[in-house]
Every structure is written in C-alpha cells, then in structure tokens.
Coordinates of C-alpha atoms in Angstrom, one line a residue:
M22 CA 4.0 24.8 -14.8
E23 CA 6.3 22.4 -16.6
K24 CA 4.4 21.3 -19.7
L25 CA 6.7 18.3 -20.2
V26 CA 8.3 16.3 -17.4
I27 CA 11.2 13.8 -17.8
L28 CA 10.9 11.3 -15.0
N29 CA 14.4 9.9 -15.2
S30 CA 17.6 11.4 -16.7
S31 CA 18.0 8.3 -19.0
D32 CA 14.5 8.6 -20.4
N33 CA 14.0 9.3 -24.2
V34 CA 10.3 10.3 -23.6
A35 CA 8.7 13.1 -21.6
I36 CA 5.2 13.2 -20.1
A37 CA 2.8 16.0 -21.0
T38 CA 1.1 17.7 -18.0
T39 CA -1.4 19.4 -20.2
D40 CA -2.8 19.0 -23.7
L41 CA -0.1 20.2 -26.2
T42 CA -0.5 21.2 -29.9
A43 CA 1.6 20.4 -32.9
K44 CA 4.0 23.2 -33.9
D45 CA 4.3 24.4 -30.3
T46 CA 7.8 24.7 -28.9
V47 CA 8.0 23.4 -25.4
E48 CA 10.8 23.7 -22.9
V49 CA 12.4 20.4 -21.9
P50 CA 14.9 20.2 -19.0
G51 CA 18.4 20.0 -20.4
Q52 CA 17.3 21.1 -23.9
S53 CA 16.9 24.5 -25.6
G54 CA 13.3 23.7 -26.7
L55 CA 11.4 20.9 -28.4
E56 CA 9.1 21.6 -31.3
L57 CA 6.1 19.2 -31.4
V58 CA 5.4 17.5 -34.6
T59 CA 2.0 16.1 -33.4
D60 CA -0.6 16.9 -30.8
V61 CA 0.2 15.3 -27.4
P62 CA -2.7 14.7 -25.0
V63 CA -2.2 15.2 -21.3
G64 CA -0.5 12.2 -19.6
N65 CA 0.9 10.9 -22.9
K66 CA 4.5 10.5 -24.0
V67 CA 6.5 12.5 -26.5
A68 CA 9.9 11.6 -27.8
V69 CA 12.6 14.0 -26.7
S70 CA 15.0 12.7 -29.2
A71 CA 14.7 10.6 -32.4
I72 CA 14.0 6.9 -31.7
A73 CA 14.7 4.5 -34.5
K74 CA 12.4 1.6 -35.4
G75 CA 13.2 -1.3 -33.1
A76 CA 14.9 0.8 -30.6
D77 CA 14.0 0.8 -26.9
V78 CA 11.6 3.4 -25.5
I79 CA 12.7 4.3 -22.0
K80 CA 10.5 5.8 -19.2
L81 CA 11.3 6.0 -15.5
G82 CA 14.7 4.7 -16.5
Q83 CA 13.2 1.4 -17.7
V84 CA 12.5 -0.1 -21.1
I85 CA 8.8 -0.1 -21.7
G86 CA 8.8 -1.5 -25.2
Q87 CA 10.3 -1.0 -28.7
A88 CA 9.4 1.5 -31.4
T89 CA 7.5 -0.1 -34.3
A90 CA 8.3 2.8 -36.6
D91 CA 10.9 5.6 -36.7
I92 CA 9.8 8.3 -34.2
Q93 CA 10.8 11.9 -34.6
A94 CA 11.8 14.2 -31.7
G95 CA 8.6 15.9 -30.7
E96 CA 6.3 13.1 -31.9
L97 CA 3.6 11.4 -29.8
V98 CA 4.6 8.0 -28.6
N99 CA 1.6 5.7 -28.3
E100 CA 0.1 2.4 -29.6
N101 CA 0.7 3.5 -33.2
N102 CA 4.5 3.4 -32.8
L103 CA 5.2 1.5 -29.6
A104 CA 4.6 -2.1 -28.6
D105 CA 5.7 -4.7 -26.1
G106 CA 8.7 -6.7 -27.4
Q107 CA 11.7 -7.9 -25.5
A108 CA 11.4 -5.0 -23.0
A109 CA 11.3 -7.1 -19.9
D110 CA 14.5 -8.9 -20.9
N111 CA 16.4 -5.6 -21.4
Q112 CA 15.6 -3.8 -18.2
Q113 CA 18.3 -1.8 -16.5
T114 CA 19.3 -2.8 -13.0
L115 CA 18.7 0.1 -10.7
Q116 CA 21.6 0.9 -8.5
A117 CA 20.4 4.2 -7.0
D118 CA 22.4 6.1 -4.4
L119 CA 19.8 7.1 -1.7
S120 CA 22.3 8.5 0.7
Q121 CA 21.1 12.1 -0.1
Y122 CA 17.9 11.3 1.8
A123 CA 19.5 10.0 4.9
S124 CA 19.0 12.1 8.1
D125 CA 18.6 11.9 11.8
R126 CA 14.8 12.7 11.7
T127 CA 12.6 10.9 14.1
F128 CA 8.8 10.4 14.7
M129 CA 6.9 10.0 17.9
G130 CA 5.9 6.4 18.3
Y131 CA 4.9 3.8 20.9
R132 CA 7.6 1.3 21.9
R133 CA 6.1 -2.1 22.6
K134 CA 7.3 -4.7 25.0
S135 CA 8.1 -6.9 21.9
G136 CA 10.5 -4.2 20.7
K137 CA 8.2 -3.2 17.8
V138 CA 7.0 0.3 17.4
G139 CA 3.4 1.5 16.8
I140 CA 2.3 4.9 15.5
R141 CA -1.1 4.5 17.2
N142 CA -2.3 3.2 20.6
D143 CA -5.4 1.7 19.2
L144 CA -7.9 -0.9 20.7
F145 CA -8.4 -3.7 18.2
I146 CA -11.5 -6.0 18.4
V147 CA -10.8 -9.0 16.2
P148 CA -13.7 -11.4 15.5
T149 CA -12.8 -15.0 14.6
V150 CA -15.9 -15.3 12.5
G151 CA -18.1 -12.9 10.6
C152 CA -21.5 -13.8 12.2
I153 CA -20.6 -12.1 15.5
T154 CA -19.5 -8.8 14.1
P155 CA -22.9 -7.0 14.9
L156 CA -22.2 -7.7 18.6
M157 CA -19.0 -5.7 18.4
D158 CA -20.9 -2.5 17.8
V159 CA -22.8 -3.0 21.1
M160 CA -19.5 -3.6 22.9
V161 CA -18.1 -0.4 21.6
Q162 CA -21.2 1.6 22.5
Q163 CA -21.0 0.3 26.1
F164 CA -17.3 1.1 26.4
K165 CA -17.7 4.6 24.9
A166 CA -20.6 5.2 27.3
V167 CA -17.9 5.1 30.1
H168 CA -15.0 6.4 28.0
P169 CA -16.4 8.8 25.4
D170 CA -12.8 9.9 24.5
N171 CA -11.8 6.2 23.9
G172 CA -10.1 6.0 27.3
S173 CA -6.4 5.1 26.9
F174 CA -6.7 4.5 23.2
D175 CA -6.4 6.7 20.1
N176 CA -9.0 4.8 18.2
I177 CA -11.3 1.8 18.6
V178 CA -10.9 -0.4 15.5
L179 CA -13.3 -3.1 14.6
L180 CA -11.8 -5.6 12.2
K181 CA -15.1 -6.8 10.7
H182 CA -15.0 -9.5 8.0
P183 CA -17.4 -12.1 6.7
Y184 CA -15.2 -15.2 7.0
G185 CA -14.0 -17.7 9.6
C186 CA -16.6 -20.4 9.0
S187 CA -17.5 -22.8 6.1
Q188 CA -13.9 -22.4 4.8
L189 CA -11.7 -25.2 3.7
G190 CA -7.9 -25.9 3.5
D191 CA -5.6 -23.1 2.5
D192 CA -8.5 -20.7 2.4
F193 CA -9.3 -21.3 6.0
E194 CA -5.6 -21.2 7.0
Q195 CA -5.2 -17.9 5.2
T196 CA -8.1 -16.3 7.1
C197 CA -6.7 -17.5 10.5
Q198 CA -3.2 -16.3 9.6
V199 CA -4.3 -12.7 8.6
L200 CA -6.5 -12.4 11.8
C201 CA -3.5 -13.4 13.9
D202 CA -1.3 -11.0 12.0
A203 CA -3.7 -8.2 12.8
A204 CA -4.0 -9.1 16.5
L205 CA -0.2 -8.8 16.8
H206 CA 0.0 -5.4 15.0
P207 CA 2.2 -2.9 16.9
N208 CA -0.4 -0.1 16.4
A209 CA -2.6 -2.1 18.9
G210 CA -2.2 -1.1 22.5
G211 CA -4.9 -3.6 23.4
V212 CA -6.6 -6.5 21.6
L213 CA -9.8 -8.4 22.3
V214 CA -10.1 -11.5 20.1
F215 CA -13.8 -12.3 20.0
G216 CA -15.2 -15.7 19.0
L217 CA -18.6 -17.4 18.7
G218 CA -17.6 -21.0 19.6
C219 CA -19.0 -23.2 16.8
E220 CA -17.0 -21.7 13.8
N221 CA -14.2 -23.7 12.2
N222 CA -11.8 -20.9 13.0
Q223 CA -11.7 -22.0 16.6
M224 CA -10.2 -19.8 19.3
D225 CA -7.8 -22.5 20.5
G226 CA -6.3 -22.5 17.0
M227 CA -6.0 -18.7 17.0
K228 CA -4.3 -18.8 20.4
E229 CA -1.8 -21.4 19.3
T230 CA -0.9 -19.5 16.2
I231 CA -0.5 -16.2 18.0
D232 CA 1.6 -17.9 20.7
K233 CA 3.9 -19.5 18.1
M234 CA 4.3 -16.2 16.3
A235 CA 5.1 -13.9 19.1
G236 CA 3.7 -15.1 22.4
I237 CA 0.7 -13.8 24.2
D238 CA 0.8 -10.9 26.6
P239 CA -2.3 -11.5 28.8
Q240 CA -2.3 -7.8 29.9
R241 CA -2.6 -6.6 26.3
M242 CA -4.6 -9.4 24.6
K243 CA -7.8 -11.0 25.8
F244 CA -9.9 -13.8 24.4
L245 CA -13.7 -14.2 24.7
V246 CA -15.9 -17.0 23.3
A247 CA -19.5 -15.9 23.3
Q248 CA -21.1 -19.4 23.6
E249 CA -19.0 -20.2 26.7
V250 CA -20.3 -17.3 28.9
K251 CA -23.7 -16.3 30.2
D252 CA -23.4 -12.6 29.2
E253 CA -20.8 -11.8 26.5
F254 CA -21.3 -8.1 26.8
A255 CA -20.6 -8.1 30.6
N256 CA -17.5 -10.2 30.0
A257 CA -16.4 -8.0 27.1
Q258 CA -16.7 -4.9 29.2
Q259 CA -14.6 -6.3 32.0
M260 CA -11.9 -7.3 29.5
L261 CA -12.0 -4.0 27.7
E262 CA -11.6 -2.2 31.1
E263 CA -8.6 -4.4 31.9
L264 CA -7.0 -3.5 28.5
N265 CA -7.8 0.2 29.1
D266 CA -6.0 0.1 32.4
A267 CA -3.0 -1.7 31.0
A268 CA -2.6 1.0 28.3
A269 CA -3.1 3.9 30.7
N270 CA 0.6 4.8 30.9
D271 CA 1.5 4.3 27.3
H272 CA 3.3 7.3 25.8
R273 CA 5.0 8.4 22.6
E274 CA 8.8 8.7 22.4
P275 CA 11.2 9.8 19.7
V276 CA 11.9 6.9 17.3
P277 CA 14.2 6.8 14.3
L278 CA 12.8 6.4 10.8
S279 CA 14.4 3.0 10.7
E280 CA 11.4 1.8 12.8
L281 CA 8.9 3.0 10.2
T282 CA 7.2 0.5 7.9
V283 CA 5.0 1.9 5.1
G284 CA 2.7 0.2 2.7
L285 CA 2.5 1.8 -0.8
Q286 CA -0.2 1.3 -3.3
G287 CA -2.2 2.9 -6.1
V288 CA -5.9 3.0 -6.9
Q289 CA -7.2 3.8 -10.4
P290 CA -4.3 6.0 -11.6
D291 CA -5.2 8.8 -14.0
A292 CA -3.0 10.5 -16.6
F293 CA -1.3 12.6 -13.9
A294 CA -0.3 9.8 -11.6
P295 CA 3.3 9.1 -12.8
V296 CA 4.1 12.8 -12.6
T297 CA 2.4 13.6 -9.3
A298 CA 1.2 11.2 -6.6
D299 CA 3.1 8.1 -7.7
R300 CA 6.3 10.2 -7.9
L301 CA 5.7 11.4 -4.3
L302 CA 5.2 7.9 -3.1
G303 CA 8.4 6.9 -4.8
R304 CA 10.2 9.7 -2.9
L305 CA 8.7 8.6 0.4
A306 CA 9.9 5.1 -0.3
D307 CA 13.4 6.5 -1.0
V308 CA 13.5 8.5 2.2
V309 CA 12.2 5.6 4.4
N310 CA 14.6 3.1 2.8
A311 CA 17.6 5.5 3.0
N312 CA 17.1 5.8 6.7
G313 CA 17.0 2.0 7.3
G314 CA 13.2 1.8 7.4
T315 CA 10.9 -0.6 5.5
T316 CA 8.5 -0.2 2.6
V317 CA 6.1 -2.7 1.0
I318 CA 4.5 -2.7 -2.4
T319 CA 2.0 -5.2 -3.8
G320 CA -0.6 -5.5 -6.5
V321 CA 1.4 -8.4 -8.1
P322 CA -0.8 -8.9 -11.2
K323 CA -0.2 -5.2 -12.2
L324 CA 3.6 -5.7 -11.7
A325 CA 3.8 -9.0 -13.5
A326 CA 4.6 -7.7 -17.0
D327 CA 7.9 -6.3 -15.6
R328 CA 8.7 -9.4 -13.7
T329 CA 12.3 -9.7 -15.1
G330 CA 13.0 -6.1 -14.4
L331 CA 11.9 -6.5 -10.8
V332 CA 13.9 -9.6 -10.3
K333 CA 17.0 -7.7 -11.5
R334 CA 16.3 -5.2 -8.7
A335 CA 16.8 -7.9 -6.1
A336 CA 19.5 -7.2 -3.6
N337 CA 20.7 -10.8 -3.7
D338 CA 20.0 -14.3 -5.1
E339 CA 17.7 -15.1 -2.2
A340 CA 15.5 -12.1 -2.8
A341 CA 15.4 -12.8 -6.5
H342 CA 14.3 -16.4 -5.8
K343 CA 11.5 -15.1 -3.5
I344 CA 10.3 -12.6 -6.0
N345 CA 10.0 -15.4 -8.6
Q346 CA 8.1 -17.5 -6.1
V347 CA 5.6 -14.7 -5.5
F348 CA 5.0 -14.3 -9.2
D349 CA 4.8 -18.0 -9.8
H350 CA 2.3 -18.5 -7.0
M351 CA 0.0 -15.7 -8.2
H352 CA 0.3 -17.0 -11.8
D353 CA -0.8 -20.4 -10.7
Y354 CA -3.8 -18.8 -8.9
Y355 CA -4.9 -17.1 -12.0
G356 CA -4.3 -20.3 -14.0
E357 CA -6.7 -22.3 -11.7
F358 CA -9.5 -20.1 -13.0
D359 CA -8.3 -20.0 -16.7
H360 CA -7.4 -16.3 -16.5
E361 CA -4.3 -14.5 -17.7
M362 CA -2.5 -12.5 -15.0
V363 CA -1.0 -9.9 -17.4
K364 CA -3.6 -7.8 -19.1
Q365 CA -2.8 -5.7 -22.1
P366 CA -3.8 -2.0 -22.1
G367 CA -7.0 -1.0 -23.9
A368 CA -8.6 2.2 -25.1
K369 CA -9.1 3.4 -21.5
E370 CA -5.4 3.0 -20.7
F371 CA -4.3 4.4 -24.1
A372 CA -6.1 7.6 -23.3
K373 CA -4.1 7.9 -20.0
G374 CA -0.9 7.5 -21.9
I375 CA -0.3 3.9 -21.0
T376 CA 0.7 2.0 -24.1
T377 CA 2.2 -1.3 -23.1
A378 CA 1.7 -3.8 -20.2
V379 CA 5.4 -3.3 -19.3
E380 CA 4.8 0.5 -19.0
S381 CA 1.8 -0.1 -16.8
A382 CA 4.0 -2.3 -14.5
V383 CA 6.9 0.2 -14.5
N384 CA 4.4 2.9 -13.5
A385 CA 3.1 0.7 -10.7
A386 CA 6.7 0.0 -9.5
Q387 CA 7.5 3.7 -9.3
K388 CA 5.7 3.9 -6.0
G389 CA 8.4 1.7 -4.5
G390 CA 11.1 4.2 -5.3
Q391 CA 14.6 3.3 -6.5
A392 CA 15.8 0.9 -3.9
Q393 CA 16.6 -2.8 -4.6
F394 CA 14.3 -5.4 -3.2
S395 CA 15.5 -6.8 0.1
D396 CA 12.8 -9.4 0.3
A397 CA 9.5 -10.8 -1.1
L398 CA 6.7 -12.1 1.1
P399 CA 3.9 -14.7 0.6
Y400 CA 0.5 -13.3 1.6
G401 CA 0.0 -13.1 5.4
H402 CA 3.7 -13.3 6.3
K403 CA 5.2 -10.6 8.5
V404 CA 7.9 -8.3 7.2
A405 CA 11.3 -9.7 8.3
K406 CA 13.8 -7.4 6.5
H407 CA 14.3 -3.7 6.3
G408 CA 14.2 -2.1 2.9
L409 CA 11.9 -2.5 -0.1
N410 CA 9.6 -5.6 0.1
L411 CA 7.3 -7.2 -2.5
L412 CA 4.2 -8.6 -1.0
E413 CA 2.0 -11.2 -2.6
A414 CA -1.6 -9.9 -3.0
P415 CA -4.0 -9.2 -5.9
N416 CA -4.5 -5.8 -7.5
N417 CA -7.4 -4.8 -5.2
D418 CA -7.2 -1.8 -3.0
L419 CA -9.3 -3.3 -0.2
I420 CA -7.4 -6.5 0.0
D421 CA -4.0 -5.0 -0.7
S422 CA -4.2 -2.3 2.0
S423 CA -5.3 -4.9 4.5
A424 CA -2.5 -7.2 3.4
E425 CA 0.1 -4.5 3.9
A426 CA -1.3 -3.6 7.3
A427 CA -1.3 -7.3 8.3
V428 CA 2.5 -7.6 7.6
D429 CA 3.1 -4.8 10.1
C430 CA 2.9 -1.6 8.0
Q431 CA 2.0 1.0 10.5
L432 CA 0.4 3.1 7.8
V433 CA -0.6 2.6 4.2
V434 CA -0.2 5.4 1.6
T435 CA -2.3 5.3 -1.5
S436 CA -2.0 7.2 -4.8
T437 CA -5.4 7.6 -6.3
G438 CA -7.0 9.3 -9.3
V439 CA -10.6 8.6 -8.3
A440 CA -10.6 8.6 -4.5
T441 CA -12.1 6.0 -2.2
P442 CA -13.3 6.2 1.4
Y443 CA -12.0 2.7 2.2
A444 CA -9.3 2.4 4.8
S445 CA -7.6 -0.6 6.4
F446 CA -7.1 -1.0 10.2
V447 CA -4.1 1.3 10.2
P448 CA -3.9 5.0 9.3
S449 CA -4.6 5.1 5.5
V450 CA -3.2 8.2 3.7
K451 CA -4.8 9.1 0.4
V452 CA -2.8 11.2 -2.1
A453 CA -4.7 12.7 -4.9
T454 CA -3.1 12.7 -8.4
N455 CA -4.7 16.0 -9.2
S456 CA -5.9 19.1 -7.4
E457 CA -9.4 19.0 -8.7
L458 CA -9.9 15.6 -7.0
A459 CA -8.3 16.9 -3.8
T460 CA -10.7 19.8 -3.7
K461 CA -13.7 17.8 -4.5
K462 CA -13.2 15.0 -1.9
K463 CA -11.7 16.9 1.0
R464 CA -13.1 14.4 3.5
W465 CA -11.3 11.5 1.8
I466 CA -8.0 13.0 0.5
D467 CA -5.1 13.7 2.9
F468 CA -2.6 15.3 0.5
D469 CA -3.0 17.1 -2.9
G470 CA -0.4 15.5 -5.2
G471 CA -1.5 17.8 -7.9
Q472 CA 0.6 20.6 -6.3
V473 CA 3.5 19.1 -8.2
L474 CA 2.1 20.5 -11.5
N475 CA 2.4 24.1 -10.2
Q476 CA 5.2 24.0 -7.7
P477 CA 8.7 22.6 -7.8
F478 CA 8.7 18.9 -7.1
E479 CA 11.3 19.1 -4.4
E480 CA 9.2 21.6 -2.4
V481 CA 6.1 19.5 -2.6
A482 CA 7.9 16.4 -1.8
E483 CA 9.4 18.0 1.4
K484 CA 5.9 19.0 2.5
F485 CA 4.7 15.5 1.8
I486 CA 7.4 13.8 3.9
D487 CA 6.7 16.3 6.7
D488 CA 3.0 15.3 6.6
I489 CA 3.8 11.6 6.7
I490 CA 6.1 12.1 9.7
A491 CA 3.4 14.1 11.4
I492 CA 0.9 11.4 10.8
A493 CA 3.3 8.8 12.2
S494 CA 3.6 11.0 15.2
G495 CA -0.2 11.2 15.8
Q496 CA -1.7 13.6 13.4
E497 CA -5.1 12.1 12.3
T498 CA -5.7 10.9 8.8
K499 CA -9.1 11.6 7.1
N500 CA -10.2 8.0 7.7
E501 CA -9.4 8.3 11.4
Q502 CA -11.3 11.6 11.6
A503 CA -14.3 9.9 10.1
G504 CA -14.0 6.7 12.1
L505 CA -13.5 4.6 8.9
H506 CA -11.5 1.3 9.3
G507 CA -11.8 -2.0 7.7
L508 CA -10.4 -5.4 6.9
A509 CA -10.6 -7.3 3.6
I510 CA -9.1 -10.9 3.4
F511 CA -8.0 -12.5 0.2
K512 CA -10.5 -15.4 -0.4
I513 CA -9.0 -18.2 -2.5
G514 CA -11.3 -21.2 -1.9
V515 CA -14.8 -22.5 -2.0
T516 CA -17.5 -22.1 0.7
E517 CA -18.4 -25.4 2.3

C-alpha cells in the first residue's frame, strides 16, 4: 500500500493513506524517500518539498490556499500553516489530454423513437400531486398480480413526492418542470402520469409542457385524472396493459459511449475520499467525456469557493457566462434567507484533512475529472451539450441525484464515506471510499473504492469502468435489487 499519494504531478503536497509518525521515511513517487518531521494523520496533507510562507499550496493540480508560515518538506500541512487567500484567483486552467481514454467500447442500451438512449426499460408512474401517491401502490400490486416479473419492463418506478399543490410562483413551476423532465426520461419504456384533479399542478399544464418539450407519444405515455373517472384502478390497469404491450418488443442494442450520460456526486466524504472513490469517479468522467459522452456534477454550494477556478475551466465564453449565472442564482437563493453559501471548514473537516474552503471545493470538483466545462444548466433544464456539465442544485444527495436524473442522466454514481440507501429514479451506483464500509453495507454499496489503497489504481479503475458499462448494459444496482427508488424536488417557496 502506498502510504503517501500525490494526486497530480504538479502538487506540492501528498495525502497520507494511513497514520504516519514523525521520523519515518516514506516513499514518494518520483523521490528517493521523504523523512517526516511531524506526525501526519490519515487523509491529511504533507509537504513533499519546502513551501515558503505566502507560497501557493497545490493539491489536485489546483491552488487550495497559501502557506501562513514556512513549511518544511515532510511537515504536516493543516490549519496551522495554511489558509484561504487569493487561491481562487490563481487557479490553473486545466487543459488535460483525455485521448488516452478514447476507445470503441459500447454498452447495450434501448434506442428510443426520439433518438435518445435508455439503459433501462422501466415503467414510470408519475403523480402530479403528493396526496395520491398511496393509490399508486395499489396500481402496482394489481399490475404485478398479472405480471409478477414486471411484464415488458425492467423495473416499476414510482416517483413519489409530497408536492404539486399549495405551491406558488417559481416553486410551483419548478415542481411541474421536474415532473415533466422525469416523464420524458429515456430510461422509461412506458409512463403513466397520474393526477387527482383539484391540485394546482393540473394535468393540462403537464401535458402542455411535455408536448412543448418533446411531444407526446400516446403509445408510451398515458394520462389519468382520478376525479374524472369512476374507477381509477380499472382505468389505470387498462392503461398499464397498453403500455406493457407497446414495450413488448423493446430490446437492447450496442450503443457507443457517446450516448452515455452520467451524474456524479458525493455524500459525506471521509479522509480517504480524494484518494479512492472520488478519484475513481474522476476517471469515469474522463473516460465518458473522452468518448464523446456526457457527465454532470452538482452540489453548487460546495463548489462555490472555487468559482473562479471552475469558470477558468469553461470551454468557451458562453459556458463561462452560464457557470457564473448558476453560482449567482444559488448565491441569491442563500441571500434570501440570510445565509452564506460558502462555509469554512471546522474541526470535523480538519480531522479529515480538509483545511480551506477552496480545498473542499477542489475535492468536490475532482469527481468531474479533468475536462473543461461544456455547459452549465439551471435546475430542471435538460442536458443539451456533450461533455462536462455543471448543474444548479444544492448540496443535498436526495435532491442532487434526482436533479441529475431529471436532466437525463441514465445513472447516478455517488462517492460516499457513510453509505445511504437512498436512490433516485435511475440506477444509483454507490462507491464506498473505504473497504470497511463496503463490507459492512453490502446491500447498499455497489463498488469498493477502498481497493485503491491495496491495489494499483489503474487496475481498480479498469474494474470500475467495466462495472459501470455492465450496469449501463443491464446489470442491476443494489438499489434495483432492493426495489429502492425515489424523487426529491428542490423546494424554494412557501406553502399556500
């Protein structure tokens, strides 16, 4: 096991993968050996060369702050000798060459009439309002009584949520938009949009929005308003059978990686995250982007401290402008409630080796790999450009994974140091930052990122990419095996 890992060739700090003791001599890639002058806890940074007071400290190829004192080679770099300064204004512009990851690999997907590709042939039931969600369970029970194997579908996904009524203005519009986004997701081989009748999220409005966005395929999308029929269950079963018949001949076919859209996020990173799971997600992003595919990262508040650095990664002026718009809009949202969007690290973060807000942001951005940003999206807007996209959404795993699914990510891949059973309405891949967690929560974790600590990174990364392509081709995720799906909508307004 490497005791110290340098995450980028331009870094002047390395990350400890285990607790290290002063006076130890530790091998460092490209050096004969580094004698430690202080103890270095796991996950923390150690200077691999002398850093003068006021000089930049570089991690992941990015400036994370300036030294507040002279730092010796082999010395712990933490809150005692590092602070935010002008780091964000001095970020390097990433110009990575991803061509080494290009290939002719394919996955087995479902080509839709619209031209989009799904990695699942699922049946979606989308309620316009939360008060009717209990009825959906009965509908599924009746359908499964006839089709215990889900009929023509891989999964039956209920997009339950508590909204759709007593909402005002932008809050109401946002709920309607995300539900329409979900109804048009390429993973859905059939969709039943189910309404009550008296909610303010009226079915006519949903139909109009969906029709404007992509048109309505009556063979694949049905609409039912409970108050307008005598027996909503009988009507639902007839519609579900029609959807089942329409999907009967759907089949997988080879599809290039350019048709893959992946959401990337993190949940409660631990000290190992930047070296293990986040690093794997970054490699996945590089592979997908190198092959003309699409990746999406979000959690805007966490990224905000490195705003200038992310803007410099924009592929063009238009993308840079959109990135600034996303940050401005989220900043205004926080301002409405008198909260600061950028939060400084505290004792909990210090223990994990995170010293500055910029470092926290750089760690979070690592999951997007090394590509430049091709676009930035307001919440609820569909992906329009291949490559790396920034999506407006808060730093909340439930909302963020749903937001990424809503913009047409066919799967969401999450780096996690604590594990969570939550999944969105698309396959949700959980990558553990350490092997202990992967062993403990086998029913939740799809991939053990902790393998990186004991095996060559390139070998683990190859296995990881193989797993992701297998999942895109039909291999079930742990959330699918357990029947866990969900939808969380970003609520921004008051309840009427």
